[in-house]
Amino acid sequence: MFSSIALSVAFTVTFIVTGGYALVGFALLTAEGDRGGDRLVELSHLLMSVAMVAMAWGAGTGGPARTLQIVVFGGFGVWFLRLAVLGRGGSGHGRLPDIDHAVTAAAMVWMVAAMPVIMGMSMTASGGGAGGHAGHGGHGSGGAAGSAMAGMSGMAVPTPAWVVGVTVAFVALLAVGAVFWAVRAWRGGAVSLPEPVRVDDSGRGGTAVAVQPRTAVARSGLAALTGPRLDALSHVLMSAAMAAMLLAML
Amino acid sequence: MTAGVARGGWWWSNLRPLVLRLHFYVGVFVGPFVLVAAITGLLYTITPQLDELVYSDALHTPVGANRLDLRTQVAAAAVAVPDAAVTQIRPPSSEDGTTRVSFDVPGVAVDFARTAFVDPYTGQVRAVLDTYGEWLPVRAWIDALHRNLHLGDVGRIYSELAASWLWVLALSGLAMWVVRRRKRHRVRRALLPEGSATGRVRIRSWHGSVGLWAVIGMLGLSVTGLTWSQFAGPNVSELRAVLDWTTPSISAQLPAASTTTTSQADPADVGVTADIVLAGARAAGMTDPLAITPASEPGEVWQVAQVKRSWPLMQDAMAVDPTTGTVLETVRWQDWPFMAKAAEVGISAHMGILFGVGNQLLLIALALGIICMVIWGHRMWWLRRPTAGGAAPGGMQRPGPESIAVVGLVAIALGLVFPVLGVSLLLFLIGDCLWQQRRRQKARVGIADLNH
C-alpha cells in the first residue's frame, strides 16, 4: 500500500497495540457483565485496528471485504452519532467520546470507500470467491488464485480537489480528537458514564436488578493492563495514527 | 445475587464457561444450517444409485464386437448436438459403457455442458443430457441443492456457514464431553448414552456420545467442505500456493516449434485428432478411465487425464501434441505433493465416492448422527429455555477474561481466513452488545421509576 515498508510496519505495530488493548477491554467487559464500559466501543476499536493493519499492507481494499467494512463502520458511525445526540443518561461530558467515535467511524468509511481516489489509483477487478467445483475433474486445483483481498493497481489518476479537501478535513477532525483524548489522559482519563447496572440473566421469572456501587477494586490479571488513563492514551494513538495514514495516502 | 465468576486459576475452569456458551450459541443459530446441509448431504450419498436407476440407458449399452474409432463416435455425437464446440471426450471405461462427448452450447446453464452418450460399437447416440462436469442431471441437481439450495452464489453462504462452524461445534462439544467432573465410569459414559437417565440428562447423554463417535467425520466434512467454499476457498488456495501444496498442472501451450494446424471448429477434425492424441497417450502408458480435453485455442496442447476418483485414485495427466500425438509433458499422481493428494482424497470421501458403498454407508450414518444431534441440541435448549424456568447456558458461572482474550485472538485470525465465520461472529457480537445495552437501559429506567 505504501512505498515505504517502514511506514507500513509502523502503522502495523501501532494498530496491533490499539487492537490488543481493545481486545483486553472487550474481554474484561464480557467477563464482568459489561459493568463500567461499553463493549460496542471496544468491539469497534478492535475491528478498526484489524482493518487498519490490513489496510497498511493493501489488503481488504477491494471486493466484498471493502463493502463489508463500509457497512460495518457506517453502522458504527450511525450508532455512535445516535448516542451522541440522544445521550447515554450521563453528564454532558459523556457525549464528547461518542461524537469522537462517530467521527472516527466516518473517517474509516471515507478511508475505505475513497482510498483508490485518494491515492490516485484506478481499481482493478478484484477476485471474487470462486471456490472449486466438485462436479469437474481436477477439483484439486480448485479455487481461483485471486481472492477478495486483492489490492489496487493500474493507471495513476489525479486526485480531485474535493477529495483532498474532505480527506484533510478528516485529518483535522482526527487531530482534534487526538488532542481531546490527550488532555483527558493528562487529567487522569476519568469518563463520566451512567451508574453501572447488572441485569440478572438467570432467567428465573422477571428481571431482578441490582445497582452496584463503584468501589475501589484491586486490579489484577488483565484488568491491571487497563485504566482510564490508558483508555485515553489508546484513543490518542488511534486518532493520531488514523490521521497519519490519511495524510500518507494523499 | 452476584454473578458467578470462573473459579480458580486452572485453565479449564476459566475456559469452560466460554466453551459452553460458544457451543450453545453456535448450535442454536448455526444448527439449522448444519441440519439443512446434513439432510441434503444425506440425499447426495445415494446419487450413484440414482444415476444407475435413472440413466441406465445412457450409461450402458449392449457389448458389441468391435469399438468404432473416436472420429466416428464424435461425428455421431455432433449430429445429435449440432453447431457446438467439443469440450471433452470420455471413452468408456467398461465393456458395456458409453462414450461421452461434451459440447459447449450457448443457452445451457453456466458450468454445464451438453453431453451425448454414444454407443461405442454402433455409433448410436443413446441420450443427450446436460451435465455438470461428470455429474448427470439428477446428481447435479442434488449437488446444487447441497451447495447452494439452488439460490446461486448467495445460497452458497448457507453451506459455507455450516462448514465454517461445524468444526467449532465438534471441537467445543468434544472438549466439554470428554473433560467432565464425574470420574466414575468415565469412558463408558463418554462412549455410550446413559440408559437410566431421564429428561434433559438423557438427551444430553445421547447428544454427547453420538457426537463423540461422529467428531472425526464432522471435522473431515468441515475441512473438505471449506476447500470449495465461496469465500474461504480462495484463501485456502492461496495458503496452499504459499506452502506449495497445490495440485500440479500441465502447461497449456505447445512448444514454439510445433506446426499444428488442427482446426477445432469441425467436430470431424476433432474426432480425428482425438484418435491421434489417445493413441499417443496410450503408447506412453495412459490407462482408463480417462478424459480427453481438446485445446481451447490454437497453439495449445490437448490434455489426456485419468479421472478415477475412487480408491486407489488415478489422476495422471498428459499434454499431447495434437498433430503428432507426441506426449510433451506428464504429471503423475504419485508425484503430487502430499497435501494435494490428501485434499483430493478428502474431497472424494466427502462426496462418498472414495471407497464405494462403504463410503456411502459411513456418510449416511454421519449425516443421520448430525441430524439427530442438532434436533437433540435444540430439544435441550427448548427444555431449558428461560420462559420455562431454565437458566442461561453455563448458569451464573462467567468465563474468565483471559480465556475470552485468547479465544478472541484466535477468532480474529480465523475470521480473516474464513470470512463467513468472521462475519457471522461479528454480527452475533454486535447483536449481543446491543441486546445487553438495551437490557441495561430498561433496567436503568426501572430503577429510576422505583426511586421516584
XYZ file of C-alpha atoms in Angstrom:
702
model
C 0.000 0.000 0.000
C 2.755 2.472 0.897
C 6.040 2.803 -0.892
C 7.792 2.775 2.478
C 7.816 -0.586 4.212
C 8.852 1.184 7.416
C 5.624 3.186 7.320
C 3.545 0.047 6.896
C 5.407 -1.602 9.770
C 4.911 1.476 11.976
C 1.172 1.507 11.319
C 1.007 -2.227 11.892
C 2.712 -2.018 15.272
C 0.540 0.918 16.314
C -2.715 -0.759 15.466
C -1.650 -4.070 16.947
C -1.165 -2.165 20.212
C -4.557 -0.438 19.990
C -6.243 -3.646 18.849
C -4.657 -5.622 21.668
C -5.804 -3.056 24.198
C -9.321 -3.126 22.776
C -9.352 -6.937 22.906
C -8.356 -6.865 26.581
C -11.045 -4.275 27.297
C -13.646 -6.303 25.438
C -12.653 -9.476 27.280
C -12.845 -7.762 30.659
C -16.250 -6.261 29.959
C -17.594 -9.585 28.702
C -16.308 -11.401 31.777
C -17.644 -8.765 34.160
C -21.078 -8.453 32.602
C -20.493 -5.141 30.825
C -20.017 -3.192 34.025
C -18.295 0.178 33.735
C -17.840 0.223 29.996
C -19.288 -0.213 26.547
C -18.470 -3.445 24.737
C -19.604 -1.982 21.439
C -16.960 0.731 21.717
C -14.251 -1.828 22.423
C -15.502 -4.006 19.566
C -15.386 -1.064 17.174
C -11.841 -0.251 18.313
C -10.812 -3.835 17.789
C -12.328 -4.073 14.307
C -10.904 -0.735 13.323
C -7.442 -1.780 14.421
C -7.645 -5.047 12.472
C -8.868 -3.221 9.390
C -6.100 -0.645 9.652
C -3.418 -3.328 9.909
C -4.830 -4.963 6.784
C -5.018 -1.605 5.036
C -1.393 -0.822 5.842
C -0.470 -3.749 3.589
C -3.071 -3.072 0.931
C -5.319 -5.954 1.945
C -9.088 -5.818 2.181
C -9.275 -2.885 -0.207
C -11.466 -4.472 -2.814
C -14.493 -6.636 -3.423
C -16.668 -7.966 -0.607
C -14.120 -7.003 2.079
C -14.400 -3.359 1.099
C -18.191 -3.433 1.065
C -18.270 -5.170 4.425
C -16.052 -2.546 6.038
C -18.153 0.293 4.700
C -21.324 -1.306 6.027
C -19.893 -2.211 9.441
C -18.142 1.070 10.147
C -21.011 3.017 8.676
C -23.294 1.212 11.121
C -20.984 2.017 13.999
C -20.920 5.654 12.927
C -24.685 5.886 12.868
C -24.908 4.195 16.283
C -22.403 6.494 17.943
C -24.000 9.520 16.349
C -27.317 8.405 17.802
C -25.743 8.085 21.237
C -24.130 11.493 20.865
C -27.473 13.074 20.010
C -29.657 11.190 22.491
C -27.050 10.794 25.223
C -26.391 7.787 27.433
C -28.113 9.159 30.520
C -24.884 10.551 31.973
C -23.445 14.025 32.100
C -22.789 16.234 29.059
C -19.147 15.218 29.028
C -20.231 11.719 28.151
C -21.340 12.825 24.664
C -17.909 14.004 23.526
C -16.421 10.492 23.360
C -19.424 9.351 21.310
C -19.008 12.300 18.954
C -15.346 11.355 18.569
C -16.290 7.732 17.914
C -18.817 8.792 15.287
C -16.207 10.962 13.556
C -13.633 8.180 13.668
C -16.104 5.703 12.194
C -16.957 8.178 9.439
C -13.268 8.667 8.748
C -12.899 4.910 8.484
C -15.741 4.700 5.972
C -14.193 7.529 3.973
C -10.789 5.893 4.056
C -12.089 2.574 2.755
C -14.550 3.971 0.225
C -12.380 6.687 -1.221
C -8.964 5.071 -0.955
C -8.485 4.452 -4.655
C -9.336 8.040 -5.471
C -7.351 9.460 -2.556
C -4.291 7.561 -3.662
C -4.864 8.485 -7.272
C -5.144 4.900 -8.464
C -7.787 3.147 -10.527
C -9.191 -0.043 -9.082
C -8.662 -3.299 -10.926
C -11.237 -6.037 -10.798
C -10.568 -7.964 -7.639
C -11.054 -11.722 -7.406
C -14.311 -12.943 -6.024
C -14.868 -16.160 -4.150
C -14.729 -18.638 -6.954
C -14.111 -21.779 -4.958
C -13.923 -25.043 -6.879
C -16.479 -27.303 -8.412
C -16.947 -30.796 -7.177
C -18.538 -31.784 -10.459
C -15.460 -31.169 -12.527
C -12.471 -33.432 -12.746
C -9.367 -31.832 -11.391
C -11.114 -30.210 -8.452
C -7.849 -30.498 -6.521
C -6.608 -27.462 -8.348
C -9.765 -25.675 -7.340
C -10.148 -22.077 -6.259
C -9.110 -19.034 -8.192
C -5.688 -17.685 -7.384
C -7.120 -14.189 -6.913
C -9.021 -13.535 -3.687
C -11.284 -10.941 -2.184
C -8.197 -9.330 -0.649
C -6.870 -8.035 -3.966
C -5.152 -4.681 -3.741
C -5.090 -1.818 -6.147
C -3.081 -1.382 -9.246
C -3.459 0.169 -12.572
C -3.045 3.614 -14.052
C -2.466 6.634 -11.856
C -5.227 9.218 -11.985
C -5.150 12.682 -10.408
C -6.936 13.107 -7.085
C -9.849 15.582 -7.347
C -9.529 18.677 -5.209
C -12.720 17.988 -3.277
C -11.435 14.566 -2.289
C -8.265 16.163 -0.984
C -10.402 18.671 0.891
C -12.568 16.037 2.563
C -9.510 13.982 3.478
C -7.759 16.979 5.012
C -10.953 17.782 6.920
C -10.970 14.290 8.404
C -7.285 14.623 9.254
C -8.087 17.830 11.121
C -11.018 16.265 12.967
C -8.933 13.259 13.959
C -6.169 15.587 15.137
C -8.684 17.457 17.275
C -9.866 14.123 18.633
C -6.297 13.146 19.474
C -5.819 16.394 21.368
C -9.121 15.852 23.220
C -8.002 12.424 24.376
C -4.504 13.652 25.181
C -5.983 16.285 27.508
C -8.174 13.619 29.056
C -5.167 11.358 29.576
C -3.295 14.264 31.168
C -6.175 14.800 33.561
C -6.325 11.176 34.589
C -8.672 9.865 31.920
C -11.871 9.775 34.029
C -15.008 9.384 31.886
C -18.435 10.150 33.238
C -20.665 7.186 32.494
C -24.081 6.200 33.800
C -24.076 4.203 37.030
C -23.351 0.582 36.158
C -26.292 -1.754 36.295
C -26.149 -5.506 36.186
C -29.145 -7.325 34.875
C -29.920 -10.681 36.417
C -29.778 -13.027 33.443
C -30.604 -16.201 35.359
C -33.966 -16.165 33.619
C -35.930 -17.155 36.660
C -39.146 -15.168 36.466
C -38.708 -11.468 35.780
C -35.627 -9.305 35.780
C -34.081 -8.643 39.146
C -31.868 -5.584 39.026
C -29.029 -4.727 41.312
C -27.142 -1.453 41.287
C -23.519 -1.988 42.087
C -21.854 0.953 43.825
C -18.479 1.973 42.417
C -15.857 0.775 44.813
C -12.117 0.607 44.524
C -11.297 -2.938 43.459
C -7.808 -4.372 43.451
C -6.907 -4.753 39.793
C -5.229 -7.994 38.889
C -4.647 -10.118 35.821
C -5.766 -8.493 32.601
C -7.548 -5.742 34.496
C -4.165 -4.455 35.634
C -3.395 -3.664 31.980
C -6.262 -1.215 31.695
C -7.423 2.000 33.262
C -8.954 5.371 32.396
C -5.618 6.962 31.521
C -4.605 4.031 29.348
C -8.024 4.160 27.664
C -7.441 7.786 26.795
C -3.903 7.118 25.553
C -5.192 4.308 23.350
C -7.657 6.753 21.821
C -4.832 9.259 21.244
C -2.813 6.624 19.455
C -5.718 5.516 17.313
C -6.794 9.015 16.292
C -3.261 10.151 15.572
C -2.392 7.043 13.569
C -5.577 7.273 11.513
C -4.834 10.903 10.751
C -1.296 9.955 9.793
C -2.497 7.198 7.484
C -4.922 9.533 5.742
C -2.107 12.012 5.229
C 0.188 9.288 3.959
C -2.438 8.278 1.430
C -2.533 11.730 -0.140
C -27.167 -12.240 43.964
C -23.795 -11.552 42.456
C -22.640 -13.077 39.207
C -20.652 -16.300 39.471
C -17.050 -15.956 38.375
C -14.920 -18.686 36.811
C -13.245 -20.466 39.686
C -9.576 -20.865 40.424
C -6.536 -20.499 38.236
C -6.943 -23.810 36.425
C -7.271 -23.002 32.725
C -10.258 -25.206 32.110
C -12.423 -23.670 34.800
C -11.553 -20.303 33.192
C -12.287 -21.542 29.693
C -15.170 -23.966 30.120
C -17.945 -21.376 30.608
C -16.855 -19.726 27.356
C -16.691 -23.035 25.503
C -20.137 -23.908 26.809
C -21.623 -20.600 25.708
C -19.887 -20.846 22.336
C -21.226 -24.354 21.741
C -24.702 -23.305 22.819
C -24.991 -20.133 20.728
C -23.359 -21.631 17.644
C -25.621 -24.654 17.986
C -28.772 -22.559 18.297
C -28.036 -20.139 15.465
C -25.975 -22.202 13.044
C -27.576 -25.555 13.875
C -30.427 -25.117 11.386
C -27.932 -24.534 8.572
C -25.969 -27.599 9.614
C -29.242 -29.533 9.659
C -30.085 -28.497 6.080
C -26.579 -29.380 4.929
C -26.838 -32.793 6.614
C -30.242 -33.545 5.076
C -29.192 -32.504 1.573
C -25.900 -34.301 2.052
C -27.794 -37.437 3.067
C -29.695 -37.238 -0.203
C -26.428 -36.816 -2.069
C -25.000 -40.067 -0.685
C -27.390 -42.157 -2.794
C -26.767 -40.352 -6.098
C -24.608 -43.129 -7.581
C -27.544 -45.499 -7.240
C -29.956 -42.866 -8.551
C -27.728 -42.362 -11.591
C -27.849 -46.063 -12.391
C -31.606 -46.144 -11.879
C -32.488 -43.089 -13.953
C -29.771 -43.083 -16.605
C -29.114 -46.756 -17.194
C -29.810 -46.429 -20.919
C -27.374 -43.555 -21.256
C -24.610 -45.155 -19.213
C -24.754 -48.707 -20.544
C -25.047 -50.399 -23.889
C -25.038 -53.975 -25.195
C -21.484 -55.216 -25.689
C -20.503 -55.459 -29.330
C -17.647 -56.997 -31.198
C -15.504 -54.030 -32.100
C -15.467 -50.434 -30.977
C -15.629 -47.667 -33.548
C -12.855 -45.107 -33.635
C -13.397 -41.777 -31.904
C -13.710 -39.987 -35.225
C -16.898 -41.868 -35.998
C -18.282 -41.568 -32.489
C -17.627 -37.825 -32.260
C -19.204 -37.310 -35.668
C -22.306 -39.154 -34.493
C -22.443 -37.039 -31.346
C -22.079 -33.862 -33.421
C -25.161 -34.800 -35.418
C -27.124 -35.032 -32.169
C -25.666 -31.756 -30.866
C -25.088 -29.617 -33.957
C -23.255 -26.292 -34.218
C -21.328 -26.669 -30.984
C -17.676 -26.979 -29.969
C -16.425 -30.202 -28.409
C -15.109 -29.612 -24.896
C -14.373 -33.146 -23.707
C -14.405 -36.757 -24.820
C -14.589 -39.648 -22.336
C -14.092 -43.074 -23.850
C -15.893 -45.846 -21.964
C -14.033 -47.430 -19.057
C -16.014 -50.667 -19.125
C -17.087 -53.059 -21.833
C -20.722 -52.020 -21.598
C -20.036 -48.325 -21.073
C -20.868 -45.477 -23.458
C -18.616 -42.736 -24.789
C -19.395 -39.260 -23.537
C -18.855 -36.353 -25.894
C -19.470 -32.972 -24.250
C -20.220 -29.770 -26.102
C -20.246 -26.096 -25.227
C -23.719 -24.980 -26.252
C -24.996 -21.419 -25.920
C -28.002 -21.265 -23.631
C -27.003 -24.206 -21.448
C -26.707 -23.319 -17.750
C -23.408 -21.887 -16.512
C -20.759 -24.574 -15.898
C -22.953 -27.165 -17.625
C -22.228 -28.889 -20.926
C -24.468 -30.760 -23.323
C -23.251 -34.340 -23.464
C -24.055 -37.020 -25.974
C -23.794 -40.624 -24.800
C -22.664 -42.703 -27.762
C -22.731 -46.464 -28.215
C -19.050 -47.156 -28.987
C -19.927 -50.255 -31.028
C -22.663 -48.875 -33.275
C -22.295 -45.098 -33.084
C -25.891 -44.729 -31.927
C -26.494 -41.733 -29.659
C -28.323 -43.245 -26.687
C -29.012 -39.987 -24.835
C -28.237 -36.284 -24.796
C -28.117 -34.756 -21.303
C -26.945 -31.515 -19.735
C -24.098 -32.472 -17.427
C -22.223 -30.592 -14.694
C -18.704 -31.827 -15.248
C -19.019 -35.562 -14.848
C -22.302 -35.334 -12.913
C -25.503 -36.318 -14.641
C -28.602 -34.107 -14.208
C -30.097 -35.720 -11.082
C -26.787 -35.727 -9.249
C -26.068 -32.203 -10.460
C -29.440 -31.063 -9.107
C -28.841 -32.646 -5.711
C -25.281 -31.319 -5.729
C -26.587 -27.776 -6.275
C -29.194 -28.293 -3.559
C -26.474 -29.256 -1.096
C -24.120 -26.489 -2.195
C -26.441 -23.528 -2.522
C -30.113 -24.583 -2.192
C -30.423 -23.605 -5.865
C -30.010 -19.960 -4.853
C -26.782 -19.339 -6.742
C -23.848 -17.584 -5.132
C -25.994 -16.151 -2.346
C -27.130 -19.638 -1.436
C -23.544 -20.811 -1.117
C -23.279 -18.723 2.020
C -25.519 -21.194 3.865
C -23.250 -24.186 3.201
C -20.131 -22.159 3.923
C -21.689 -21.017 7.204
C -22.365 -24.633 8.142
C -18.877 -25.781 7.122
C -17.200 -22.830 8.854
C -18.812 -23.541 12.217
C -19.235 -27.319 12.185
C -15.656 -27.906 13.341
C -16.124 -25.358 16.135
C -19.224 -27.215 17.293
C -17.397 -30.529 17.066
C -14.318 -29.456 18.997
C -16.155 -27.464 21.664
C -18.563 -30.339 22.196
C -15.691 -32.814 22.344
C -13.899 -30.702 24.943
C -16.944 -30.444 27.177
C -17.940 -34.073 26.788
C -14.544 -35.553 27.462
C -13.490 -33.245 30.299
C -16.244 -33.794 32.827
C -16.329 -33.640 36.587
C -17.652 -37.107 37.378
C -14.903 -39.688 37.144
C -16.951 -42.846 37.735
C -17.369 -44.939 34.589
C -15.962 -42.002 32.614
C -15.023 -43.938 29.476
C -18.301 -45.845 29.331
C -20.317 -42.688 29.960
C -18.411 -40.870 27.248
C -18.879 -43.549 24.600
C -22.446 -44.630 25.319
C -25.664 -42.853 26.277
C -26.965 -43.203 29.831
C -29.837 -45.621 29.658
C -31.017 -44.963 33.202
C -31.145 -41.174 32.844
C -34.316 -39.274 32.057
C -35.319 -35.963 30.571
C -32.671 -33.481 29.552
C -29.831 -35.514 31.073
C -30.787 -38.466 28.888
C -30.967 -36.317 25.764
C -27.597 -34.781 26.603
C -26.025 -38.211 27.004
C -27.243 -39.216 23.539
C -26.139 -35.881 22.071
C -22.686 -36.188 23.605
C -21.982 -39.852 22.933
C -23.145 -39.709 19.301
C -21.123 -36.521 18.909
C -18.008 -38.272 20.186
C -18.378 -41.049 17.603
C -19.034 -38.535 14.847
C -16.384 -35.945 15.679
C -13.745 -37.141 13.193
C -16.332 -37.276 10.442
C -17.595 -33.780 11.265
C -14.085 -32.363 11.218
C -13.436 -34.039 7.884
C -16.660 -32.716 6.354
C -15.895 -29.229 7.618
C -12.312 -29.097 6.351
C -13.055 -30.580 2.938
C -16.217 -28.536 2.515
C -14.310 -25.324 3.108
C -11.844 -26.049 0.304
C -14.501 -25.393 -2.299
C -16.449 -22.699 -0.488
C -17.041 -19.302 -1.996
C -15.048 -17.056 0.336
C -12.781 -19.323 2.344
C -11.949 -21.444 -0.695
C -9.714 -18.865 -2.392
C -7.937 -18.185 0.929
C -7.299 -21.907 1.284
C -5.996 -21.980 -2.282
C -3.663 -19.079 -1.557
C -2.396 -20.828 1.539
C -1.814 -23.976 -0.476
C 0.064 -21.974 -3.096
C 2.299 -20.365 -0.472
C 3.042 -23.753 1.093
C 3.498 -25.409 -2.301
C 0.591 -27.764 -1.662
C -1.181 -27.046 -4.926
C -2.189 -29.627 -7.484
C 0.396 -29.789 -10.262
C -0.965 -28.761 -13.620
C 0.020 -29.189 -17.199
C 1.384 -26.342 -19.254
C -1.270 -25.396 -21.803
C 0.998 -24.094 -24.543
C 2.563 -26.031 -27.360
C 6.288 -25.534 -27.958
C 7.065 -22.777 -30.436
C 8.434 -25.305 -32.888
C 5.118 -27.130 -33.118
C 3.434 -26.830 -36.514
C -0.050 -27.940 -35.616
C -2.775 -26.767 -37.898
C -5.622 -28.664 -36.299
C -8.947 -26.993 -36.726
C -11.076 -27.062 -33.607
C -14.206 -25.860 -35.285
C -15.157 -29.001 -37.199
C -16.143 -31.946 -34.956
C -14.920 -34.322 -37.647
C -11.441 -32.844 -37.309
C -11.756 -33.020 -33.546
C -12.596 -36.705 -33.780
C -9.562 -37.408 -35.979
C -7.271 -35.555 -33.628
C -8.795 -37.325 -30.640
C -7.756 -40.676 -32.122
C -4.200 -39.420 -32.636
C -3.992 -37.968 -29.158
C -5.469 -41.054 -27.480
C -3.118 -43.358 -29.313
C -0.157 -41.238 -28.268
C -1.263 -41.187 -24.648
C -1.885 -44.922 -24.517
C 1.516 -45.580 -26.067
C 3.004 -43.540 -23.218
C 1.219 -45.683 -20.646
C -2.047 -43.827 -20.023
C -4.798 -46.186 -18.819
C -8.555 -45.962 -18.290
C -10.643 -44.290 -17.075
C -9.616 -41.127 -18.866
C -10.916 -37.937 -20.412
C -9.604 -36.125 -23.480
C -9.795 -32.334 -23.445
C -9.257 -30.609 -26.792
C -7.263 -27.399 -26.962
C -9.473 -24.375 -26.497
C -7.187 -22.128 -28.578
C -4.788 -22.719 -31.467
C -1.271 -23.287 -30.185
C -2.411 -25.162 -27.117
C -1.907 -28.783 -26.180
C -4.579 -31.423 -25.882
C -4.843 -32.969 -22.441
C -5.467 -36.580 -21.577
C -6.083 -37.178 -17.889
C -7.163 -40.080 -15.735
C -10.436 -39.427 -13.934
C -10.624 -42.165 -11.299
C -11.652 -40.579 -8.004
C -12.259 -43.766 -6.059
C -9.524 -45.619 -4.195
C -6.887 -46.081 -5.444
C -7.130 -42.698 -7.140
C -5.708 -42.378 -10.631
C -5.103 -38.805 -11.696
C -2.157 -38.949 -14.112
C -2.303 -36.265 -16.792
C -0.505 -35.799 -20.108
C -0.075 -32.910 -22.511
C -0.145 -34.195 -26.085
C 0.790 -32.560 -29.371
C -2.429 -32.877 -31.415
C -0.628 -33.154 -34.740
C 1.879 -35.865 -33.928
C 0.430 -37.484 -30.803
C 3.716 -36.900 -29.017
C 3.431 -36.687 -25.246
C 5.057 -33.398 -24.292
C 4.558 -33.416 -20.542
C 3.361 -35.887 -17.909
C 2.182 -35.184 -14.370
C 1.842 -38.339 -12.326
C -0.482 -38.718 -9.344
C 2.345 -40.298 -7.385
C 4.350 -37.085 -7.754
C 1.654 -34.777 -6.367
C 2.532 -33.009 -3.070
C 1.191 -34.978 -0.117
C -1.313 -32.299 0.899
C -2.642 -32.022 -2.651
C -3.243 -35.774 -2.610
C -4.801 -35.547 0.851
C -7.158 -32.820 -0.363
C -8.217 -34.881 -3.364
C -8.771 -37.988 -1.235
C -10.674 -35.974 1.355
C -12.939 -34.446 -1.249
C -13.719 -37.851 -2.746
C -14.534 -39.127 0.748
C -16.775 -36.113 1.372
C -18.661 -36.894 -1.824
C -18.993 -40.556 -0.926
C -17.098 -41.846 -3.943
C -13.787 -42.771 -2.344
C -14.471 -46.380 -1.419
C -17.826 -47.255 -2.866
C -20.824 -48.425 -0.863
C -18.834 -48.464 2.377
C -18.127 -44.753 1.968
C -21.790 -44.087 1.260
C -22.927 -46.036 4.346
C -20.442 -44.175 6.530
C -21.705 -40.837 5.237
C -25.314 -41.887 5.764
C -24.526 -42.774 9.381
C -22.677 -39.484 9.830
C -25.489 -37.436 8.301
C -28.097 -39.163 10.453
C -25.923 -38.621 13.511
C -25.571 -34.914 12.766
C -29.314 -34.585 12.142
C -30.080 -36.250 15.474
C -27.539 -34.131 17.334
C -28.989 -30.902 16.003
C -32.508 -32.000 16.955
C -31.392 -33.154 20.408
C -29.463 -29.948 20.925
C -32.453 -27.788 20.103
C -34.645 -30.031 22.260
C -32.319 -29.424 25.202
C -32.469 -25.708 24.585
C -36.255 -25.838 24.418
C -36.474 -27.717 27.706
C -34.129 -25.218 29.330
C -35.458 -22.034 27.734
C -35.760 -19.001 30.026
C -39.564 -18.886 29.846
C -39.670 -22.487 31.054
C -37.692 -21.542 34.138
C -34.354 -22.590 32.777
C -31.077 -20.780 33.351
C -28.699 -19.336 30.787
C -26.132 -21.801 29.426
C -23.406 -22.161 31.985
C -25.685 -20.710 34.643
C -24.106 -17.966 36.740
C -20.537 -19.049 36.009
C -18.904 -16.458 33.793
C -15.899 -17.077 31.559
C -12.588 -15.615 32.627
C -11.282 -12.571 30.738
C -8.047 -14.355 29.890
C -9.860 -17.145 28.064
C -12.052 -14.607 26.265
C -8.983 -12.670 25.136
C -7.183 -15.773 23.871
C -10.250 -17.126 22.113
C -10.862 -13.649 20.710
C -7.370 -13.560 19.227
C -7.880 -16.958 17.633
C -11.289 -15.849 16.353
C -9.760 -12.795 14.646
C -7.209 -14.952 12.855
C -9.832 -17.493 11.843
C -12.257 -14.786 10.805
C -9.747 -13.417 8.322
C -9.147 -16.833 6.764
C -12.785 -17.958 6.961
C -14.733 -14.772 6.195
C -18.202 -16.235 6.692
C -17.203 -17.386 10.178
C -15.782 -13.950 10.908
C -18.774 -12.008 9.630
C -21.323 -14.243 11.365
C -19.388 -13.990 14.633
C -19.206 -10.233 14.234
C -22.949 -9.974 13.631
C -23.594 -12.069 16.717
C -21.279 -9.960 18.887
C -22.836 -6.703 17.699
C -26.294 -8.108 18.325
C -25.276 -9.342 21.759
C -23.759 -5.968 22.677
C -26.871 -4.104 21.560
C -29.135 -6.582 23.351
C -27.218 -6.209 26.610
C -27.247 -2.417 26.275
C -30.996 -2.452 25.786
C -31.492 -4.644 28.841
C -29.329 -2.351 30.960
C -31.154 0.696 29.638
C -34.507 -0.846 30.568
C -33.171 -1.788 33.990
C -31.922 1.769 34.484
C -35.325 3.141 33.620
C -36.842 0.647 36.017
C -34.578 1.824 38.845
C -35.362 5.455 38.078
C -39.082 4.688 38.298
C -38.595 2.893 41.604
C -36.682 5.854 43.031
C -39.488 8.273 42.248
